[in-house]
Amino acid sequence: MALEHGRLPKTLHVDAPSSQVDWSAGAVELLTEARDWPEVDRPRRAAVSSFGVSGTNAHVILEQAPERVEEPVEVVRELPVVPLVLTARSETALEGQVERLPEDVRLLDLGYSLVTTRSVFEHRRVAVGSAVVEGVASSRGRVALVFPGQGTQWVGMGAGLLESSPVFAARLRECADALAPFVDFDAVEVLREGRSLDRVDVVQPVTWAVMVSLAAVWRSL
């Protein structure tokens, strides 16, 4: 901590330096008060000693770590459509929410704020581009994702998400690695290369991997 913060802590529980040490020789002294650790043209270094009752002594020399410089990373997400979710306790209040929507903000920021910073009520309206979906939500139940099984596959399914969605690609890679000990193919390569899905021993595990990866994408959003 002293190396990290550049601060030398004071020596604890010492009223006066020991008379058994010649403090006039050399440049060693006890710190009666904490003080800044001067910066010089080399890294700070500190010695730590541990004296065991059995006579075993350990001595470690620590050196200041290099300064870590983190480059700011700007994450820009582009979505083909942005859902604007509005909720209210009544139809009248819902209309009021629509009228109060700001116009001079980024659509992505507005959509994010509407679903993360506001309370959720029964009457809801979702605008997606030029489409509007409206209804009254039930307070019972939880969100469930239902996926189809064999028979819905097509050559090239998921290939676009492999390139556009890091979440999809990462989860599909995990599924492929989990399947690897039991199959003679790589699920990622099957999708990327657009291989035939006629074999039942291929289509079932590959479809499963796609469904798991799609669920990961939905959860990330």
PDB file of C-alpha atoms in Angstrom:
ATOM      1  CA  MET A   1       0.000   0.000   0.000  1.00  0.00           C
ATOM      2  CA  ALA A   2       2.879   2.349   0.726  1.00  0.00           C
ATOM      3  CA  LEU A   3       4.343   1.630  -2.721  1.00  0.00           C
ATOM      4  CA  GLU A   4       0.985   2.172  -4.395  1.00  0.00           C
ATOM      5  CA  HIS A   5       0.060   5.395  -2.631  1.00  0.00           C
ATOM      6  CA  GLY A   6       3.558   6.875  -2.304  1.00  0.00           C
ATOM      7  CA  ARG A   7       3.144   7.344   1.431  1.00  0.00           C
ATOM      8  CA  LEU A   8       5.567   6.167   4.134  1.00  0.00           C
ATOM      9  CA  PRO A   9       3.706   5.050   7.273  1.00  0.00           C
ATOM     10  CA  LYS A  10       4.996   6.009  10.682  1.00  0.00           C
ATOM     11  CA  THR A  11       6.596   3.437  13.003  1.00  0.00           C
ATOM     12  CA  LEU A  12       4.026   2.185  15.484  1.00  0.00           C
ATOM     13  CA  HIS A  13       4.426   1.741  19.256  1.00  0.00           C
ATOM     14  CA  VAL A  14       7.829   3.447  19.523  1.00  0.00           C
ATOM     15  CA  ASP A  15       8.323   6.205  22.108  1.00  0.00           C
ATOM     16  CA  ALA A  16      12.056   6.541  21.557  1.00  0.00           C
ATOM     17  CA  PRO A  17      14.599   4.827  19.248  1.00  0.00           C
ATOM     18  CA  SER A  18      16.479   1.901  20.788  1.00  0.00           C
ATOM     19  CA  SER A  19      19.722   2.890  22.513  1.00  0.00           C
ATOM     20  CA  GLN A  20      21.253  -0.392  21.248  1.00  0.00           C
ATOM     21  CA  VAL A  21      21.457   1.033  17.719  1.00  0.00           C
ATOM     22  CA  ASP A  22      23.943   3.674  16.564  1.00  0.00           C
ATOM     23  CA  TRP A  23      21.503   5.934  14.734  1.00  0.00           C
ATOM     24  CA  SER A  24      24.249   8.385  13.811  1.00  0.00           C
ATOM     25  CA  ALA A  25      25.833   5.895  11.397  1.00  0.00           C
ATOM     26  CA  GLY A  26      24.278   5.596   7.954  1.00  0.00           C
ATOM     27  CA  ALA A  27      20.971   7.058   6.861  1.00  0.00           C
ATOM     28  CA  VAL A  28      18.474   4.824   8.675  1.00  0.00           C
ATOM     29  CA  GLU A  29      15.906   6.365  10.997  1.00  0.00           C
ATOM     30  CA  LEU A  30      12.487   5.610  12.415  1.00  0.00           C
ATOM     31  CA  LEU A  31       9.521   7.520  11.079  1.00  0.00           C
ATOM     32  CA  THR A  32       7.713   9.256  13.880  1.00  0.00           C
ATOM     33  CA  GLU A  33       5.088  10.607  11.458  1.00  0.00           C
ATOM     34  CA  ALA A  34       3.815   9.455   8.086  1.00  0.00           C
ATOM     35  CA  ARG A  35       5.216  11.375   5.143  1.00  0.00           C
ATOM     36  CA  ASP A  36       5.249  11.334   1.351  1.00  0.00           C
ATOM     37  CA  TRP A  37       7.567   8.903  -0.382  1.00  0.00           C
ATOM     38  CA  PRO A  38       9.733  11.057  -2.688  1.00  0.00           C
ATOM     39  CA  GLU A  39       9.609  10.347  -6.403  1.00  0.00           C
ATOM     40  CA  VAL A  40      13.016   9.796  -8.004  1.00  0.00           C
ATOM     41  CA  ASP A  41      14.320   8.443 -11.316  1.00  0.00           C
ATOM     42  CA  ARG A  42      13.714   4.813 -10.339  1.00  0.00           C
ATOM     43  CA  PRO A  43      10.839   2.701  -9.031  1.00  0.00           C
ATOM     44  CA  ARG A  44      10.153   2.703  -5.293  1.00  0.00           C
ATOM     45  CA  ARG A  45      11.441  -0.367  -3.477  1.00  0.00           C
ATOM     46  CA  ALA A  46      10.633  -1.668  -0.015  1.00  0.00           C
ATOM     47  CA  ALA A  47      12.061  -4.447   2.167  1.00  0.00           C
ATOM     48  CA  VAL A  48       9.814  -6.652   4.299  1.00  0.00           C
ATOM     49  CA  SER A  49      11.278  -8.926   6.969  1.00  0.00           C
ATOM     50  CA  SER A  50       9.656 -11.728   8.927  1.00  0.00           C
ATOM     51  CA  PHE A  51      11.459 -13.187  11.955  1.00  0.00           C
ATOM     52  CA  GLY A  52      10.238 -16.626  13.014  1.00  0.00           C
ATOM     53  CA  VAL A  53      10.376 -17.866  16.606  1.00  0.00           C
ATOM     54  CA  SER A  54      12.190 -20.971  15.372  1.00  0.00           C
ATOM     55  CA  GLY A  55      14.980 -18.872  13.939  1.00  0.00           C
ATOM     56  CA  THR A  56      13.775 -18.956  10.332  1.00  0.00           C
ATOM     57  CA  ASN A  57      13.956 -15.475   8.853  1.00  0.00           C
ATOM     58  CA  ALA A  58      12.430 -14.343   5.565  1.00  0.00           C
ATOM     59  CA  HIS A  59      13.289 -11.186   3.653  1.00  0.00           C
ATOM     60  CA  VAL A  60      11.446  -9.922   0.595  1.00  0.00           C
ATOM     61  CA  ILE A  61      12.199  -6.896  -1.575  1.00  0.00           C
ATOM     62  CA  LEU A  62       9.175  -5.438  -3.348  1.00  0.00           C
ATOM     63  CA  GLU A  63       9.307  -3.058  -6.303  1.00  0.00           C
ATOM     64  CA  GLN A  64       6.711  -0.521  -7.334  1.00  0.00           C
ATOM     65  CA  ALA A  65       4.485  -1.784 -10.149  1.00  0.00           C
ATOM     66  CA  PRO A  66       4.502   0.085 -13.467  1.00  0.00           C
ATOM     67  CA  GLU A  67       1.799   2.690 -13.767  1.00  0.00           C
ATOM     68  CA  ARG A  68      -1.220   1.217 -15.509  1.00  0.00           C
ATOM     69  CA  VAL A  69      -2.664   3.373 -18.236  1.00  0.00           C
ATOM     70  CA  GLU A  70      -6.142   2.359 -19.333  1.00  0.00           C
ATOM     71  CA  GLU A  71      -7.246   3.637 -22.698  1.00  0.00           C
ATOM     72  CA  PRO A  72     -10.886   4.710 -22.694  1.00  0.00           C
ATOM     73  CA  VAL A  73     -12.922   2.378 -24.852  1.00  0.00           C
ATOM     74  CA  GLU A  74     -15.988   3.828 -26.473  1.00  0.00           C
ATOM     75  CA  VAL A  75     -18.601   1.163 -27.092  1.00  0.00           C
ATOM     76  CA  VAL A  76     -20.904   2.023 -29.942  1.00  0.00           C
ATOM     77  CA  ARG A  77     -23.827  -0.311 -30.497  1.00  0.00           C
ATOM     78  CA  GLU A  78     -25.854  -0.069 -33.645  1.00  0.00           C
ATOM     79  CA  LEU A  79     -29.318  -1.660 -33.633  1.00  0.00           C
ATOM     80  CA  PRO A  80     -31.550  -2.005 -36.694  1.00  0.00           C
ATOM     81  CA  VAL A  81     -34.538  -0.970 -34.565  1.00  0.00           C
ATOM     82  CA  VAL A  82     -34.865   0.451 -31.060  1.00  0.00           C
ATOM     83  CA  PRO A  83     -37.904  -0.393 -28.895  1.00  0.00           C
ATOM     84  CA  LEU A  84     -39.373   2.496 -26.908  1.00  0.00           C
ATOM     85  CA  VAL A  85     -41.223   0.992 -23.933  1.00  0.00           C
ATOM     86  CA  LEU A  86     -43.850   3.090 -22.142  1.00  0.00           C
ATOM     87  CA  THR A  87     -45.884   1.972 -19.129  1.00  0.00           C
ATOM     88  CA  ALA A  88     -48.574   3.597 -17.007  1.00  0.00           C
ATOM     89  CA  ARG A  89     -51.398   2.744 -14.600  1.00  0.00           C
ATOM     90  CA  SER A  90     -54.145   3.725 -17.056  1.00  0.00           C
ATOM     91  CA  GLU A  91     -54.771   4.345 -20.730  1.00  0.00           C
ATOM     92  CA  THR A  92     -55.017   8.091 -20.110  1.00  0.00           C
ATOM     93  CA  ALA A  93     -51.698   8.180 -18.283  1.00  0.00           C
ATOM     94  CA  LEU A  94     -50.145   6.152 -21.095  1.00  0.00           C
ATOM     95  CA  GLU A  95     -51.219   8.774 -23.625  1.00  0.00           C
ATOM     96  CA  GLY A  96     -49.570  11.389 -21.441  1.00  0.00           C
ATOM     97  CA  GLN A  97     -46.323   9.425 -21.482  1.00  0.00           C
ATOM     98  CA  VAL A  98     -46.388   9.425 -25.273  1.00  0.00           C
ATOM     99  CA  GLU A  99     -46.911  13.194 -25.446  1.00  0.00           C
ATOM    100  CA  ARG A 100     -43.992  13.831 -23.081  1.00  0.00           C
ATOM    101  CA  LEU A 101     -41.446  11.847 -25.084  1.00  0.00           C
ATOM    102  CA  PRO A 102     -38.490  14.103 -25.971  1.00  0.00           C
ATOM    103  CA  GLU A 103     -37.520  14.513 -29.604  1.00  0.00           C
ATOM    104  CA  ASP A 104     -33.985  15.881 -29.425  1.00  0.00           C
ATOM    105  CA  VAL A 105     -32.207  12.868 -27.882  1.00  0.00           C
ATOM    106  CA  ARG A 106     -30.429   9.810 -29.258  1.00  0.00           C
ATOM    107  CA  LEU A 107     -32.961   7.073 -29.885  1.00  0.00           C
ATOM    108  CA  LEU A 108     -30.745   4.396 -28.313  1.00  0.00           C
ATOM    109  CA  ASP A 109     -30.301   6.436 -25.122  1.00  0.00           C
ATOM    110  CA  LEU A 110     -34.038   7.064 -24.910  1.00  0.00           C
ATOM    111  CA  GLY A 111     -34.899   3.392 -25.337  1.00  0.00           C
ATOM    112  CA  TYR A 112     -32.354   2.373 -22.702  1.00  0.00           C
ATOM    113  CA  SER A 113     -33.555   4.943 -20.177  1.00  0.00           C
ATOM    114  CA  LEU A 114     -37.221   4.048 -20.612  1.00  0.00           C
ATOM    115  CA  VAL A 115     -36.650   0.423 -19.557  1.00  0.00           C
ATOM    116  CA  THR A 116     -33.989   0.956 -16.876  1.00  0.00           C
ATOM    117  CA  THR A 117     -34.866   4.166 -15.038  1.00  0.00           C
ATOM    118  CA  ARG A 118     -38.669   4.114 -14.837  1.00  0.00           C
ATOM    119  CA  SER A 119     -41.201   2.064 -12.886  1.00  0.00           C
ATOM    120  CA  VAL A 120     -43.094  -0.653 -14.770  1.00  0.00           C
ATOM    121  CA  PHE A 121     -46.914  -0.586 -14.717  1.00  0.00           C
ATOM    122  CA  GLU A 122     -49.726  -2.645 -16.280  1.00  0.00           C
ATOM    123  CA  HIS A 123     -50.691  -0.571 -19.307  1.00  0.00           C
ATOM    124  CA  ARG A 124     -47.886  -0.706 -21.823  1.00  0.00           C
ATOM    125  CA  ARG A 125     -47.051   0.520 -25.284  1.00  0.00           C
ATOM    126  CA  VAL A 126     -43.991  -0.367 -27.327  1.00  0.00           C
ATOM    127  CA  ALA A 127     -42.984   1.570 -30.417  1.00  0.00           C
ATOM    128  CA  VAL A 128     -40.497  -0.151 -32.732  1.00  0.00           C
ATOM    129  CA  GLY A 129     -39.661   2.043 -35.665  1.00  0.00           C
ATOM    130  CA  SER A 130     -43.040   2.825 -37.224  1.00  0.00           C
ATOM    131  CA  ALA A 131     -44.841  -0.083 -35.567  1.00  0.00           C
ATOM    132  CA  VAL A 132     -46.740   0.120 -32.284  1.00  0.00           C
ATOM    133  CA  VAL A 133     -47.649  -2.873 -30.119  1.00  0.00           C
ATOM    134  CA  GLU A 134     -50.089  -2.224 -27.289  1.00  0.00           C
ATOM    135  CA  GLY A 135     -51.782  -4.255 -24.564  1.00  0.00           C
ATOM    136  CA  VAL A 136     -52.348  -4.820 -20.853  1.00  0.00           C
ATOM    137  CA  ALA A 137     -49.788  -7.023 -19.144  1.00  0.00           C
ATOM    138  CA  SER A 138     -50.583  -9.624 -16.530  1.00  0.00           C
ATOM    139  CA  SER A 139     -48.743  -9.413 -13.230  1.00  0.00           C
ATOM    140  CA  ARG A 140     -48.463 -13.195 -13.045  1.00  0.00           C
ATOM    141  CA  GLY A 141     -45.731 -15.368 -14.495  1.00  0.00           C
ATOM    142  CA  ARG A 142     -42.191 -14.738 -15.644  1.00  0.00           C
ATOM    143  CA  VAL A 143     -40.509 -14.356 -19.009  1.00  0.00           C
ATOM    144  CA  ALA A 144     -39.954 -17.675 -20.785  1.00  0.00           C
ATOM    145  CA  LEU A 145     -38.067 -18.347 -24.003  1.00  0.00           C
ATOM    146  CA  VAL A 146     -39.488 -21.241 -26.027  1.00  0.00           C
ATOM    147  CA  PHE A 147     -37.369 -22.610 -28.866  1.00  0.00           C
ATOM    148  CA  PRO A 148     -38.227 -25.132 -31.596  1.00  0.00           C
ATOM    149  CA  GLY A 149     -36.406 -28.387 -32.099  1.00  0.00           C
ATOM    150  CA  GLN A 150     -35.444 -30.419 -35.138  1.00  0.00           C
ATOM    151  CA  GLY A 151     -37.273 -29.569 -38.342  1.00  0.00           C
ATOM    152  CA  THR A 152     -36.878 -25.786 -38.190  1.00  0.00           C
ATOM    153  CA  GLN A 153     -33.231 -25.668 -39.248  1.00  0.00           C
ATOM    154  CA  TRP A 154     -31.833 -24.307 -42.502  1.00  0.00           C
ATOM    155  CA  VAL A 155     -28.390 -24.109 -44.020  1.00  0.00           C
ATOM    156  CA  GLY A 156     -26.662 -20.929 -42.868  1.00  0.00           C
ATOM    157  CA  MET A 157     -28.799 -20.327 -39.777  1.00  0.00           C
ATOM    158  CA  GLY A 158     -26.944 -18.276 -37.177  1.00  0.00           C
ATOM    159  CA  ALA A 159     -24.118 -17.394 -39.579  1.00  0.00           C
ATOM    160  CA  GLY A 160     -25.017 -13.713 -39.519  1.00  0.00           C
ATOM    161  CA  LEU A 161     -25.095 -13.590 -35.717  1.00  0.00           C
ATOM    162  CA  LEU A 162     -21.684 -15.246 -35.596  1.00  0.00           C
ATOM    163  CA  GLU A 163     -20.279 -12.150 -37.277  1.00  0.00           C
ATOM    164  CA  SER A 164     -22.493  -9.445 -35.743  1.00  0.00           C
ATOM    165  CA  SER A 165     -22.986 -10.616 -32.136  1.00  0.00           C
ATOM    166  CA  PRO A 166     -19.964 -11.261 -29.878  1.00  0.00           C
ATOM    167  CA  VAL A 167     -22.337 -12.688 -27.258  1.00  0.00           C
ATOM    168  CA  PHE A 168     -23.772 -15.220 -29.702  1.00  0.00           C
ATOM    169  CA  ALA A 169     -20.319 -16.185 -30.985  1.00  0.00           C
ATOM    170  CA  ALA A 170     -18.855 -16.635 -27.490  1.00  0.00           C
ATOM    171  CA  ARG A 171     -21.722 -18.810 -26.217  1.00  0.00           C
ATOM    172  CA  LEU A 172     -21.758 -20.890 -29.412  1.00  0.00           C
ATOM    173  CA  ARG A 173     -18.033 -21.484 -28.945  1.00  0.00           C
ATOM    174  CA  GLU A 174     -18.710 -22.705 -25.403  1.00  0.00           C
ATOM    175  CA  CYS A 175     -21.385 -25.083 -26.681  1.00  0.00           C
ATOM    176  CA  ALA A 176     -19.110 -26.401 -29.422  1.00  0.00           C
ATOM    177  CA  ASP A 177     -16.351 -27.059 -26.896  1.00  0.00           C
ATOM    178  CA  ALA A 178     -18.811 -28.870 -24.613  1.00  0.00           C
ATOM    179  CA  LEU A 179     -19.974 -31.070 -27.521  1.00  0.00           C
ATOM    180  CA  ALA A 180     -16.461 -31.755 -28.863  1.00  0.00           C
ATOM    181  CA  PRO A 181     -15.741 -34.904 -26.792  1.00  0.00           C
ATOM    182  CA  PHE A 182     -18.913 -36.565 -28.094  1.00  0.00           C
ATOM    183  CA  VAL A 183     -19.125 -35.594 -31.787  1.00  0.00           C
ATOM    184  CA  ASP A 184     -16.910 -35.594 -34.866  1.00  0.00           C
ATOM    185  CA  PHE A 185     -17.649 -32.011 -35.918  1.00  0.00           C
ATOM    186  CA  ASP A 186     -17.307 -28.447 -34.640  1.00  0.00           C
ATOM    187  CA  ALA A 187     -20.670 -26.706 -34.237  1.00  0.00           C
ATOM    188  CA  VAL A 188     -19.202 -23.286 -34.996  1.00  0.00           C
ATOM    189  CA  GLU A 189     -17.682 -24.471 -38.266  1.00  0.00           C
ATOM    190  CA  VAL A 190     -20.929 -26.205 -39.260  1.00  0.00           C
ATOM    191  CA  LEU A 191     -22.739 -22.874 -39.115  1.00  0.00           C
ATOM    192  CA  ARG A 192     -19.937 -20.730 -40.489  1.00  0.00           C
ATOM    193  CA  GLU A 193     -19.326 -22.967 -43.506  1.00  0.00           C
ATOM    194  CA  GLY A 194     -23.019 -23.568 -44.186  1.00  0.00           C
ATOM    195  CA  ARG A 195     -22.708 -27.346 -44.025  1.00  0.00           C
ATOM    196  CA  SER A 196     -25.639 -29.647 -44.678  1.00  0.00           C
ATOM    197  CA  LEU A 197     -27.852 -30.379 -41.678  1.00  0.00           C
ATOM    198  CA  ASP A 198     -29.309 -33.631 -42.984  1.00  0.00           C
ATOM    199  CA  ARG A 199     -27.612 -35.854 -40.401  1.00  0.00           C
ATOM    200  CA  VAL A 200     -29.706 -36.228 -37.265  1.00  0.00           C
ATOM    201  CA  ASP A 201     -26.581 -36.556 -35.117  1.00  0.00           C
ATOM    202  CA  VAL A 202     -25.492 -33.133 -36.420  1.00  0.00           C
ATOM    203  CA  VAL A 203     -28.716 -31.161 -36.582  1.00  0.00           C
ATOM    204  CA  GLN A 204     -29.906 -31.900 -33.053  1.00  0.00           C
ATOM    205  CA  PRO A 205     -26.770 -30.790 -31.142  1.00  0.00           C
ATOM    206  CA  VAL A 206     -26.176 -27.867 -33.527  1.00  0.00           C
ATOM    207  CA  THR A 207     -29.775 -26.675 -33.145  1.00  0.00           C
ATOM    208  CA  TRP A 208     -29.414 -26.964 -29.375  1.00  0.00           C
ATOM    209  CA  ALA A 209     -26.231 -24.865 -29.496  1.00  0.00           C
ATOM    210  CA  VAL A 210     -27.983 -22.190 -31.584  1.00  0.00           C
ATOM    211  CA  MET A 211     -30.903 -22.036 -29.143  1.00  0.00           C
ATOM    212  CA  VAL A 212     -28.599 -21.674 -26.126  1.00  0.00           C
ATOM    213  CA  SER A 213     -26.658 -18.939 -27.919  1.00  0.00           C
ATOM    214  CA  LEU A 214     -29.838 -17.091 -28.913  1.00  0.00           C
ATOM    215  CA  ALA A 215     -30.963 -17.147 -25.279  1.00  0.00           C
ATOM    216  CA  ALA A 216     -27.641 -15.569 -24.310  1.00  0.00           C
ATOM    217  CA  VAL A 217     -28.233 -12.781 -26.839  1.00  0.00           C
ATOM    218  CA  TRP A 218     -31.725 -12.073 -25.488  1.00  0.00           C
ATOM    219  CA  ARG A 219     -30.409 -11.986 -21.930  1.00  0.00           C
ATOM    220  CA  SER A 220     -27.639  -9.573 -22.907  1.00  0.00           C
ATOM    221  CA  LEU A 221     -30.209  -7.197 -24.396  1.00  0.00           C
TER     222      LEU A 221
END
